């Protein structure tokens, strides 16, 4: 035999084996790199010796030239559909019907998940995949052979080492897309400006029905096989025997298939798969129960288009159709606006749903959602229900497009969509919808640091109408607080003291405390370094802000939008009236550990001069003084310290040496 041919066959065996271990047995045996290099080598050999190219080579999974249309194929045996059981009682009725038709016989059932994908038929002649089709109407379907070839878990040739190869084998199964791959595909679709798919089933269908199979090859599809079609050259006594043989030929079967002997086992299976539903990586919409014995299946027979020997146990729907009665802008704790659709209440999966989130304006526009529309609503786990799509066929012309209003429905202030953000926002920091969250942030340790103003107290103060704005905090009297329920006189005084202590602050902290969107602690410091005082910052226009190193267009816009809102301007003024005082920043980087701290140097300094030391401290926002008092925070001692060190000790002031000071500076 030609050496090339030998090499080609060896590579094909290796790749087919790797595919089988990976896709069918879920047990990878070679690395991705080795797989890829074998595939490349095989491609090159087939290019240079085209006479050895065959239709079942693993290189044929990349897709073929596009078709102009799909050919129609007639199935040798029609693909049946399944009757549905809507609940456990209907499953029990099905079992009784089966027993009635098989008096005195033992009946076993095979239980399988019902995969929510696309039914296909795969045809193998003498072990080679020759054609594949969609279910179509059950009698005729479309020839999608090229597309199916791109799916790695569909064997292009049957494995022959463990089971004889029949002359004709038709296998039916469900092609589906994993939820993760569906999400990824949708992200990609949107990034390319293409419409997203509504669910994994649609994305599997859309991928499989591409006239250009090279596109299908880029999509991650998979298959679970579950039924025989026409077969020649072999037969089975039971369905489970057939299913167990499928992997020996190289087909993938679902790992959750179970043989059940009693009705209780069927019901347990039904319940347990429904509970598992959200944890499985692909969509299933029910379970399927099939009589195991092929002989009994034949006795039971078929009525119209579905077998009497099988039934689908459906799950409670996760999607329902209902009408949008109204759309409202809801204001979140951070001011973010979420449009919410109020629905004609509908039962979905056992829960009454009357609202669905529409996320943001872009989402509304993309799905063209209007007030009055009939829509498909989906509920998954604990996630807020969502609109999957609009049923445009049900429009009568009375539907009204929706735009997020320009004014906040809660406080009437401006709603703005900050640059680069998907969500609109209410700009008013005192908007009642936001106020509790705002205050919590305002008083937090790294912001104004008002100890003692806990979440519960904030709640109480806002609910009782004691404060409506962060500025009100600085006008509180002890008696106001003491009048609150469960507030002792002493605790009230402690809160007042903490508020007092917070009045002296820095520009960085103040800016951070205001809670401007996209302006965190770091941005606060950048602003302090650049503008030194609040007036200069507030006066800076967009261009001036954007010119600052470290401030981009988004932050510049956010700051401008914030200070342009009149409510916010007033609040800042009232904060200052209430006694908040912002330390004028010195040049250089403000350092929290130095800000407002007083240093005294004493003794002979060996590492720096006294002037250098003073400059370091001031640059960092601290003060250098020549005499020790109880206002002194640190005394830095050089060699032969004198009376200042003694005094510091007496007053309990922290004493550090030159080394420690430098460590502190350089940290
Ligand atoms: S058996 C005679 N088994 O459900 C039996 N079908 O409503 C025919 N399906 O068209 C089908 N998972 O697309 C069977 N484990 C499973 C299935 C399954 C999903 C789909 C299939 C079929 C439809 C019938």
XYZ file of C-alpha atoms and ligand atoms in Angstrom:
691
model
C 0.000 0.000 0.000
C 1.069 3.517 -0.754
C 2.926 5.028 2.180
C 0.825 8.183 1.911
C -2.352 6.186 2.110
C -1.103 4.328 5.152
C -0.182 7.553 6.873
C -3.552 9.125 6.008
C -5.438 6.160 7.410
C -3.390 6.120 10.561
C -4.083 9.819 11.163
C -7.803 9.353 10.513
C -7.930 6.509 13.029
C -6.119 8.629 15.577
C -8.429 11.619 15.087
C -11.600 9.515 15.040
C -10.490 7.812 18.237
C -9.771 11.170 19.866
C -13.194 12.472 18.775
C -14.892 9.381 20.128
C -13.163 9.609 23.499
C -13.876 13.297 23.757
C -17.417 13.599 22.423
C -18.967 10.212 23.047
C -17.217 8.950 26.156
C -16.596 12.406 27.594
C -13.068 11.252 28.375
C -10.394 13.177 26.418
C -7.221 11.230 25.667
C -5.035 13.670 23.719
C -4.295 17.365 24.088
C -5.943 20.006 21.908
C -2.531 20.825 20.461
C -1.872 17.241 19.426
C -5.362 16.977 17.945
C -4.876 20.175 15.951
C -1.466 19.195 14.628
C -2.721 15.729 13.554
C -5.652 17.400 11.811
C -3.342 19.817 9.989
C -1.053 17.006 8.929
C -4.013 15.027 7.586
C -5.310 18.050 5.689
C -1.924 18.555 4.059
C -1.621 14.905 3.064
C -5.127 14.902 1.575
C -4.305 18.062 -0.357
C -1.191 16.552 -1.853
C -2.864 13.173 -2.575
C -6.466 14.098 -3.448
C -7.116 10.572 -4.722
C -7.260 9.461 -1.077
C -9.755 12.094 0.023
C -12.962 10.429 1.244
C -16.298 11.728 2.420
C -15.878 10.190 5.845
C -12.509 11.783 6.575
C -12.496 13.908 9.739
C -11.233 16.789 7.595
C -14.695 16.931 6.056
C -16.126 18.516 9.197
C -15.187 22.045 8.168
C -18.205 22.508 5.915
C -18.642 22.467 2.154
C -19.513 25.013 -0.543
C -22.827 26.745 0.067
C -26.048 25.334 -1.379
C -28.729 27.355 -3.135
C -31.439 25.347 -1.411
C -31.870 22.155 0.597
C -33.089 19.075 -1.227
C -36.125 17.304 0.124
C -35.743 13.744 1.366
C -38.463 11.232 2.125
C -37.849 9.287 5.310
C -37.910 5.507 4.837
C -39.990 5.316 8.013
C -41.911 8.407 9.151
C -40.635 10.193 12.233
C -43.433 10.047 14.775
C -44.296 12.608 17.361
C -45.152 12.008 20.994
C -48.329 12.430 22.968
C -47.969 14.682 25.959
C -48.691 14.044 29.606
C -49.121 17.417 31.266
C -48.694 16.156 34.824
C -48.049 13.103 36.974
C -51.688 11.977 36.818
C -51.503 11.813 33.035
C -48.329 9.737 33.223
C -50.145 7.315 35.518
C -53.039 7.174 33.037
C -50.563 6.349 30.263
C -49.120 3.480 32.297
C -52.651 2.124 32.943
C -53.504 2.272 29.236
C -50.341 0.317 28.437
C -51.149 -2.348 31.061
C -54.720 -2.618 29.847
C -53.492 -3.334 26.323
C -50.999 -5.931 27.609
C -53.071 -7.860 30.160
C -51.053 -9.884 32.621
C -47.697 -8.853 31.164
C -44.734 -7.328 32.984
C -43.887 -3.981 31.401
C -40.622 -2.084 31.753
C -40.078 1.499 30.604
C -37.044 3.436 29.489
C -37.025 6.987 30.866
C -35.088 9.673 28.968
C -34.803 13.459 29.160
C -36.686 15.205 26.364
C -34.068 17.351 24.684
C -35.266 20.739 23.450
C -33.512 20.849 20.116
C -34.097 19.683 16.572
C -34.929 16.114 15.550
C -32.683 14.728 12.814
C -32.173 11.421 11.088
C -28.725 10.037 10.254
C -28.339 7.345 7.585
C -25.377 4.909 7.505
C -24.796 2.504 4.658
C -22.262 -0.187 5.400
C -20.977 1.884 8.267
C -20.509 5.157 6.344
C -22.573 8.300 7.036
C -24.284 8.906 3.704
C -26.999 11.387 4.471
C -28.802 13.246 7.189
C -32.041 15.171 7.293
C -34.331 17.257 9.429
C -37.561 15.781 10.753
C -39.618 18.136 8.586
C -43.273 17.095 8.716
C -42.236 13.579 9.729
C -42.704 12.204 6.213
C -40.278 14.395 4.308
C -37.472 16.546 5.628
C -34.563 18.561 4.286
C -31.205 17.110 3.334
C -28.730 18.745 5.719
C -25.927 16.182 5.308
C -23.155 18.775 4.937
C -24.276 20.623 8.048
C -24.537 17.463 10.126
C -21.034 16.432 9.114
C -19.646 19.445 10.932
C -20.976 18.147 14.279
C -18.161 16.344 16.035
C -20.366 14.015 18.026
C -21.907 12.575 14.846
C -19.730 9.700 13.591
C -18.798 9.905 9.892
C -18.151 6.175 9.984
C -19.285 3.594 12.496
C -16.853 1.963 14.881
C -16.581 -1.693 14.049
C -14.414 -3.179 16.766
C -17.113 -3.974 19.314
C -20.252 -4.620 17.318
C -21.024 -5.795 13.776
C -21.869 -3.081 11.283
C -25.372 -3.312 9.791
C -25.785 -2.815 6.051
C -28.297 -0.048 6.748
C -28.683 1.870 9.955
C -30.841 4.920 10.543
C -30.421 6.673 13.854
C -32.595 9.505 15.124
C -31.591 12.051 17.650
C -31.799 15.621 18.791
C -29.285 18.275 17.763
C -28.944 21.003 20.391
C -26.708 23.808 21.579
C -25.388 24.032 25.146
C -26.650 27.098 27.011
C -23.091 28.463 27.430
C -22.414 28.203 23.720
C -25.759 29.863 23.043
C -24.860 32.817 25.300
C -21.462 33.140 23.654
C -22.974 32.986 20.169
C -25.465 35.707 21.072
C -22.716 37.969 22.410
C -20.888 37.493 19.152
C -24.017 38.084 17.086
C -24.698 41.345 18.919
C -21.077 42.452 18.624
C -21.373 41.949 14.867
C -24.623 43.894 14.781
C -26.654 40.776 14.037
C -29.863 39.811 15.851
C -29.589 37.570 18.895
C -31.308 34.177 19.020
C -34.245 33.880 21.399
C -33.181 30.561 22.936
C -30.714 27.676 22.470
C -33.250 25.754 20.384
C -33.566 28.588 17.872
C -29.819 29.002 17.699
C -29.388 25.266 17.050
C -32.060 25.406 14.342
C -30.568 28.547 12.805
C -27.117 27.000 12.789
C -28.243 23.711 11.303
C -30.313 25.271 8.578
C -27.471 27.315 7.089
C -27.071 26.831 3.357
C -23.391 27.502 3.944
C -22.222 24.603 6.112
C -18.963 26.455 6.793
C -21.023 28.694 9.070
C -22.507 25.639 10.803
C -18.936 24.430 11.361
C -18.222 27.527 13.487
C -21.171 26.792 15.804
C -20.864 24.400 18.707
C -23.641 21.894 18.170
C -24.044 18.497 19.710
C -26.374 15.507 19.474
C -28.068 12.944 21.694
C -29.314 9.886 19.784
C -32.472 8.178 21.009
C -34.344 6.152 18.403
C -33.850 3.791 15.466
C -35.214 4.376 11.985
C -34.920 1.773 9.275
C -32.408 -0.994 10.019
C -31.148 -3.916 8.004
C -28.811 -6.574 9.209
C -29.542 -6.429 12.925
C -32.398 -6.456 15.395
C -32.972 -5.857 19.089
C -35.347 -7.226 21.690
C -35.463 -4.072 23.775
C -35.063 -0.322 23.422
C -32.424 -0.187 26.161
C -30.354 -2.753 24.267
C -30.514 -0.512 21.198
C -29.502 2.548 23.241
C -26.623 0.673 24.835
C -25.330 -0.410 21.444
C -25.330 3.121 20.027
C -22.087 4.198 21.771
C -20.366 1.016 20.554
C -20.980 2.288 17.027
C -19.805 5.759 18.025
C -23.099 7.542 18.779
C -23.682 9.770 21.757
C -26.541 8.943 24.116
C -27.821 10.910 27.070
C -26.211 9.945 30.398
C -29.478 10.396 32.335
C -31.345 7.554 30.608
C -32.791 5.054 33.104
C -34.625 1.743 32.980
C -37.717 1.888 35.213
C -39.723 -1.088 36.420
C -42.559 0.527 38.402
C -44.848 3.529 38.082
C -43.243 4.975 41.220
C -39.866 4.868 39.517
C -41.297 6.737 36.524
C -42.790 9.434 38.737
C -39.551 9.747 40.742
C -37.640 10.132 37.493
C -40.086 12.768 36.228
C -39.663 14.772 39.450
C -35.913 14.403 39.748
C -35.221 15.488 36.159
C -37.495 18.520 36.547
C -35.577 19.495 39.695
C -32.279 19.087 37.850
C -33.552 21.066 34.882
C -31.689 24.320 35.559
C -28.434 22.613 36.518
C -28.153 20.707 33.231
C -26.063 22.564 30.637
C -28.649 22.166 27.833
C -32.381 22.839 27.620
C -34.816 20.006 28.208
C -38.573 20.442 28.113
C -39.685 17.206 29.671
C -39.013 13.499 29.938
C -39.912 10.683 27.561
C -41.145 7.291 28.732
C -40.931 4.410 26.242
C -42.022 0.799 26.617
C -38.768 -1.151 26.669
C -39.779 -4.356 24.886
C -39.841 -4.006 21.073
C -42.370 -6.871 20.955
C -44.703 -5.013 23.304
C -44.175 -1.795 21.294
C -45.407 -3.659 18.220
C -48.455 -5.002 20.058
C -49.347 -1.532 21.275
C -48.875 0.011 17.826
C -49.421 3.563 16.628
C -52.421 5.846 16.636
C -52.422 8.558 13.959
C -48.925 10.065 14.226
C -47.745 8.970 17.659
C -46.935 5.623 19.221
C -49.124 4.162 21.968
C -45.964 2.851 23.625
C -44.397 6.220 24.445
C -45.316 9.489 26.080
C -43.656 12.831 26.770
C -43.996 14.020 30.373
C -43.924 17.785 29.952
C -42.452 20.200 32.465
C -44.294 23.246 33.647
C -43.786 25.859 30.949
C -41.033 28.378 31.465
C -42.419 30.541 28.683
C -45.902 31.931 28.286
C -47.646 34.447 26.089
C -49.259 37.538 27.561
C -49.866 41.225 26.903
C -47.910 44.290 28.033
C -50.405 46.597 29.725
C -47.992 49.370 30.567
C -44.285 50.175 30.835
C -42.835 52.089 33.773
C -39.403 53.420 34.610
C -38.276 52.023 37.933
C -35.503 53.841 39.834
C -32.951 51.647 41.586
C -30.906 52.357 44.698
C -28.085 53.813 42.614
C -30.354 55.941 40.437
C -30.171 53.495 37.527
C -33.440 53.383 35.612
C -34.894 50.022 34.607
C -37.940 49.979 32.353
C -40.397 47.398 33.686
C -43.278 45.929 31.693
C -46.511 45.446 33.637
C -48.183 42.373 32.208
C -51.580 40.808 32.128
C -50.815 38.309 34.939
C -49.908 34.861 33.651
C -48.892 31.533 35.248
C -45.369 30.498 34.299
C -43.944 27.346 35.834
C -46.435 27.514 38.703
C -45.773 31.164 39.574
C -47.933 34.173 38.701
C -45.915 36.655 36.696
C -47.131 40.241 36.350
C -43.894 42.151 35.675
C -40.934 41.620 33.372
C -37.701 43.575 33.166
C -36.956 45.262 29.856
C -33.363 46.052 30.987
C -32.759 49.342 29.156
C -33.774 51.487 26.184
C -31.488 49.638 23.753
C -33.122 46.339 24.625
C -36.578 47.837 24.068
C -35.492 49.214 20.709
C -33.743 46.027 19.641
C -36.798 43.871 20.372
C -39.168 46.671 19.298
C -41.268 46.246 22.437
C -44.376 48.441 22.603
C -47.114 49.035 25.145
C -50.028 46.783 24.162
C -47.813 44.151 22.513
C -48.384 40.436 22.963
C -45.091 38.945 24.046
C -43.408 35.672 24.944
C -42.342 35.850 28.590
C -39.689 33.592 30.035
C -38.898 32.706 33.602
C -35.792 30.767 34.628
C -35.035 29.902 38.233
C -35.024 32.964 40.422
C -34.179 35.316 37.588
C -36.584 38.212 36.967
C -38.931 37.303 34.097
C -37.879 38.608 30.699
C -39.479 39.315 27.353
C -38.168 36.816 24.812
C -39.849 38.335 21.795
C -42.809 40.285 20.509
C -45.496 38.452 18.580
C -45.737 41.079 15.872
C -48.450 39.073 14.089
C -50.819 39.985 16.918
C -50.405 43.747 16.552
C -53.481 45.752 15.675
C -51.874 49.161 15.284
C -52.852 50.459 18.720
C -49.468 49.538 20.250
C -47.375 52.456 21.463
C -43.570 52.662 21.353
C -41.949 53.511 24.677
C -39.156 55.918 25.593
C -37.610 56.311 29.030
C -38.867 59.698 30.288
C -36.603 62.733 30.614
C -37.714 63.260 34.205
C -37.421 60.906 37.136
C -40.822 59.408 38.004
C -39.904 59.540 41.698
C -38.374 63.013 42.166
C -38.874 64.823 38.859
C -35.165 65.564 38.354
C -33.348 65.015 35.091
C -32.786 61.555 33.746
C -29.623 61.293 31.711
C -27.969 58.409 29.941
C -24.286 58.752 30.818
C -21.897 58.279 27.939
C -20.854 54.665 27.450
C -23.596 53.299 29.708
C -26.594 51.220 28.762
C -28.733 52.499 31.610
C -30.300 55.897 32.101
C -29.878 57.483 35.510
C -31.693 59.889 37.754
C -29.153 62.589 38.501
C -30.558 63.762 41.806
C -28.519 62.504 44.733
C -31.478 63.124 47.043
C -34.005 61.231 44.943
C -36.129 59.352 47.509
C -35.568 56.144 45.539
C -31.853 56.465 46.124
C -31.547 58.332 49.349
C -30.947 55.477 51.793
C -28.241 53.930 49.621
C -26.716 57.355 49.050
C -26.547 58.111 52.758
C -25.048 54.717 53.531
C -22.303 55.450 51.059
C -21.894 59.062 52.215
C -21.264 58.119 55.859
C -19.089 55.061 55.096
C -15.584 54.791 56.479
C -13.692 55.808 53.366
C -16.142 58.596 52.557
C -17.210 60.997 55.342
C -16.508 58.350 57.966
C -19.414 59.032 60.326
C -19.183 56.277 62.853
C -22.443 55.259 64.495
C -24.740 56.046 61.568
C -25.588 52.427 60.797
C -27.977 51.164 58.138
C -30.832 50.699 60.630
C -30.548 54.209 61.978
C -30.402 55.636 58.448
C -33.544 53.707 57.609
C -35.279 55.069 60.708
C -34.207 58.665 60.027
C -35.345 58.601 56.391
C -38.608 56.792 57.112
C -39.524 59.172 59.920
C -38.820 62.134 57.649
C -35.968 63.413 59.822
C -33.626 63.630 56.843
C -34.257 63.907 53.118
C -30.766 64.596 51.945
C -27.166 63.900 52.975
C -26.903 67.587 53.911
C -29.618 67.220 56.557
C -27.146 65.127 58.573
C -25.204 68.284 59.421
C -28.273 70.055 60.782
C -29.309 67.276 63.139
C -29.722 68.092 66.801
C -29.197 65.658 69.599
C -32.854 65.895 70.574
C -33.995 64.977 67.032
C -32.068 61.746 67.341
C -33.027 61.072 70.938
C -36.680 61.304 69.898
C -36.259 58.297 67.624
C -37.429 54.946 68.883
C -34.832 52.802 70.675
C -32.367 55.718 70.759
C -30.795 56.426 74.137
C -29.590 59.901 75.038
C -26.002 58.779 75.158
C -26.105 57.075 71.778
C -27.655 60.210 70.281
C -24.764 62.247 71.675
C -22.256 59.764 70.240
C -23.795 60.128 66.789
C -23.697 63.933 67.082
C -20.015 63.727 68.084
C -19.244 61.483 65.120
C -20.999 63.916 62.780
C -18.979 66.756 64.299
C -15.732 64.901 63.826
C -16.529 64.299 60.162
C -16.957 67.980 59.306
C -13.238 68.460 58.745
C -12.522 66.521 55.613
C -10.505 66.429 52.401
C -11.649 67.155 48.869
C -10.894 63.567 47.857
C -13.160 62.126 50.533
C -15.870 64.675 49.892
C -15.978 63.946 46.152
C -16.013 60.227 46.783
C -18.800 60.630 49.356
C -21.059 62.411 46.848
C -21.361 59.113 44.996
C -20.990 60.454 41.470
C -21.351 57.540 39.037
C -17.938 56.223 37.950
C -16.129 58.408 40.475
C -14.516 56.187 43.083
C -11.955 56.835 45.756
C -9.081 57.034 43.334
C -10.858 59.570 41.125
C -11.509 61.618 44.247
C -7.766 61.804 44.843
C -7.037 62.624 41.222
C -9.510 65.481 41.440
C -8.064 66.761 44.689
C -4.545 66.766 43.271
C -5.668 68.614 40.186
C -8.200 71.132 41.442
C -7.145 71.657 45.069
C -10.500 73.109 46.071
C -14.174 72.458 45.482
C -14.997 75.778 43.780
C -12.386 75.225 41.076
C -13.618 71.717 40.503
C -17.262 72.751 40.221
C -16.335 75.569 37.846
C -14.355 73.270 35.526
C -16.101 72.634 32.222
C -16.114 69.318 30.375
C -13.008 70.114 28.315
C -11.049 71.188 31.376
C -12.046 67.975 33.192
C -11.251 65.723 30.300
C -7.819 67.313 29.909
C -6.807 66.021 33.330
C -4.554 63.008 33.257
C -6.441 60.000 34.586
C -9.886 61.440 33.794
C -11.533 60.086 30.671
C -14.628 61.271 28.821
C -16.969 59.079 30.886
C -15.820 60.469 34.232
C -15.640 64.027 32.881
C -19.225 63.726 31.640
C -20.398 62.147 34.906
C -18.928 64.998 36.975
C -20.442 67.659 34.765
C -23.845 65.946 34.722
C -23.721 65.657 38.486
C -22.913 69.289 39.236
C -25.251 70.555 36.529
C -28.192 69.042 38.399
C -29.569 71.872 40.502
C -30.579 69.599 43.358
C -27.002 68.430 43.696
C -25.588 71.987 43.629
C -27.972 72.938 46.411
C -27.026 69.901 48.438
C -23.331 70.720 48.151
C -24.019 74.289 49.288
C -26.070 73.067 52.209
C -23.319 70.663 53.206
C -20.937 73.610 53.404
C -23.533 75.649 55.316
C -23.868 72.719 57.677
C -20.215 73.150 58.568
C -18.448 70.712 56.291
C -15.032 72.159 55.747
C -12.703 70.937 53.068
C -9.019 71.281 53.831
C -7.322 73.305 51.144
C -5.016 70.888 49.414
C -1.310 71.695 49.163
C 0.617 70.909 46.011
C 1.720 67.331 45.717
C -0.036 64.111 46.382
C -2.330 64.089 49.346
C -1.718 61.094 51.494
C -4.441 59.915 53.838
C -1.897 58.997 56.501
C -0.421 62.520 56.490
C -3.540 64.577 55.848
C -4.018 67.022 58.723
C -1.300 65.315 60.815
C 1.344 67.348 62.667
C 4.975 66.265 62.751
C 7.774 67.583 64.949
C 11.441 66.807 64.203
C 14.047 66.804 66.940
C 17.684 65.850 67.465
C 20.380 65.691 64.777
C 18.880 64.385 61.548
C 21.321 62.304 59.505
C 19.212 61.231 56.510
C 17.739 64.613 55.557
C 17.811 68.243 56.588
C 15.045 69.733 58.665
C 13.814 71.700 55.643
C 13.716 68.592 53.480
C 11.717 66.799 56.174
C 9.267 69.697 56.359
C 8.829 69.682 52.604
C 8.125 65.928 52.503
C 5.445 66.234 55.166
C 3.758 69.209 53.525
C 3.781 67.658 50.091
C 1.878 64.762 51.520
C -0.670 67.040 53.122
C 0.657 67.101 56.698
C 2.046 69.912 58.867
C 5.537 70.329 60.330
C 5.785 72.189 63.597
C 8.706 73.128 65.810
C 7.109 72.605 69.206
C 5.484 69.564 70.771
C 1.953 69.908 72.130
C -1.041 67.651 72.542
C -1.911 68.513 68.910
C 1.280 66.790 67.733
C 0.730 63.450 66.039
C 4.317 62.276 65.517
C 7.714 63.238 66.882
C 10.563 62.120 64.674
C 13.783 61.748 66.656
C 17.302 61.989 65.244
C 20.535 61.588 67.210
C 20.808 63.107 70.702
C 17.197 64.144 71.042
C 16.556 66.759 73.660
C 13.632 67.994 75.721
C 11.093 67.683 72.879
C 11.384 63.906 72.971
C 10.872 63.875 76.731
C 7.797 66.075 76.398
C 6.413 63.844 73.623
C 6.806 60.817 75.871
C 4.978 62.584 78.650
C 2.086 63.537 76.358
C 1.895 60.054 74.872
C 2.688 61.265 71.342
C 3.930 58.582 68.943
C 7.712 58.696 68.649
C 9.478 57.312 65.588
C 13.085 57.403 64.408
C 14.384 58.564 61.026
C 14.242 55.071 59.519
C 10.656 54.562 60.556
C 9.744 57.976 59.199
C 11.262 57.128 55.803
C 9.475 53.779 55.756
C 6.261 55.597 56.494
C 6.912 58.104 53.704
C 7.792 55.469 51.160
C 5.061 52.971 51.914
S -38.492 9.668 20.759
C -41.610 7.611 18.660
N -36.891 10.581 22.570
O -39.524 15.142 20.911
C -40.639 8.368 19.405
N -37.974 12.119 21.134
O -42.472 15.306 20.569
C -40.192 9.560 18.709
N -37.343 14.461 21.540
O -39.712 14.919 17.422
C -39.286 10.433 19.419
N -35.937 14.084 23.169
O -37.634 15.967 18.470
C -37.721 10.888 21.568
N -35.399 11.266 24.209
C -36.225 11.574 23.203
C -36.437 12.886 22.772
C -37.325 13.129 21.740
C -36.481 15.012 22.416
C -38.171 15.239 20.583
C -38.066 14.809 19.163
C -39.439 14.472 18.729
C -40.272 15.188 19.721
C -41.591 14.499 19.897
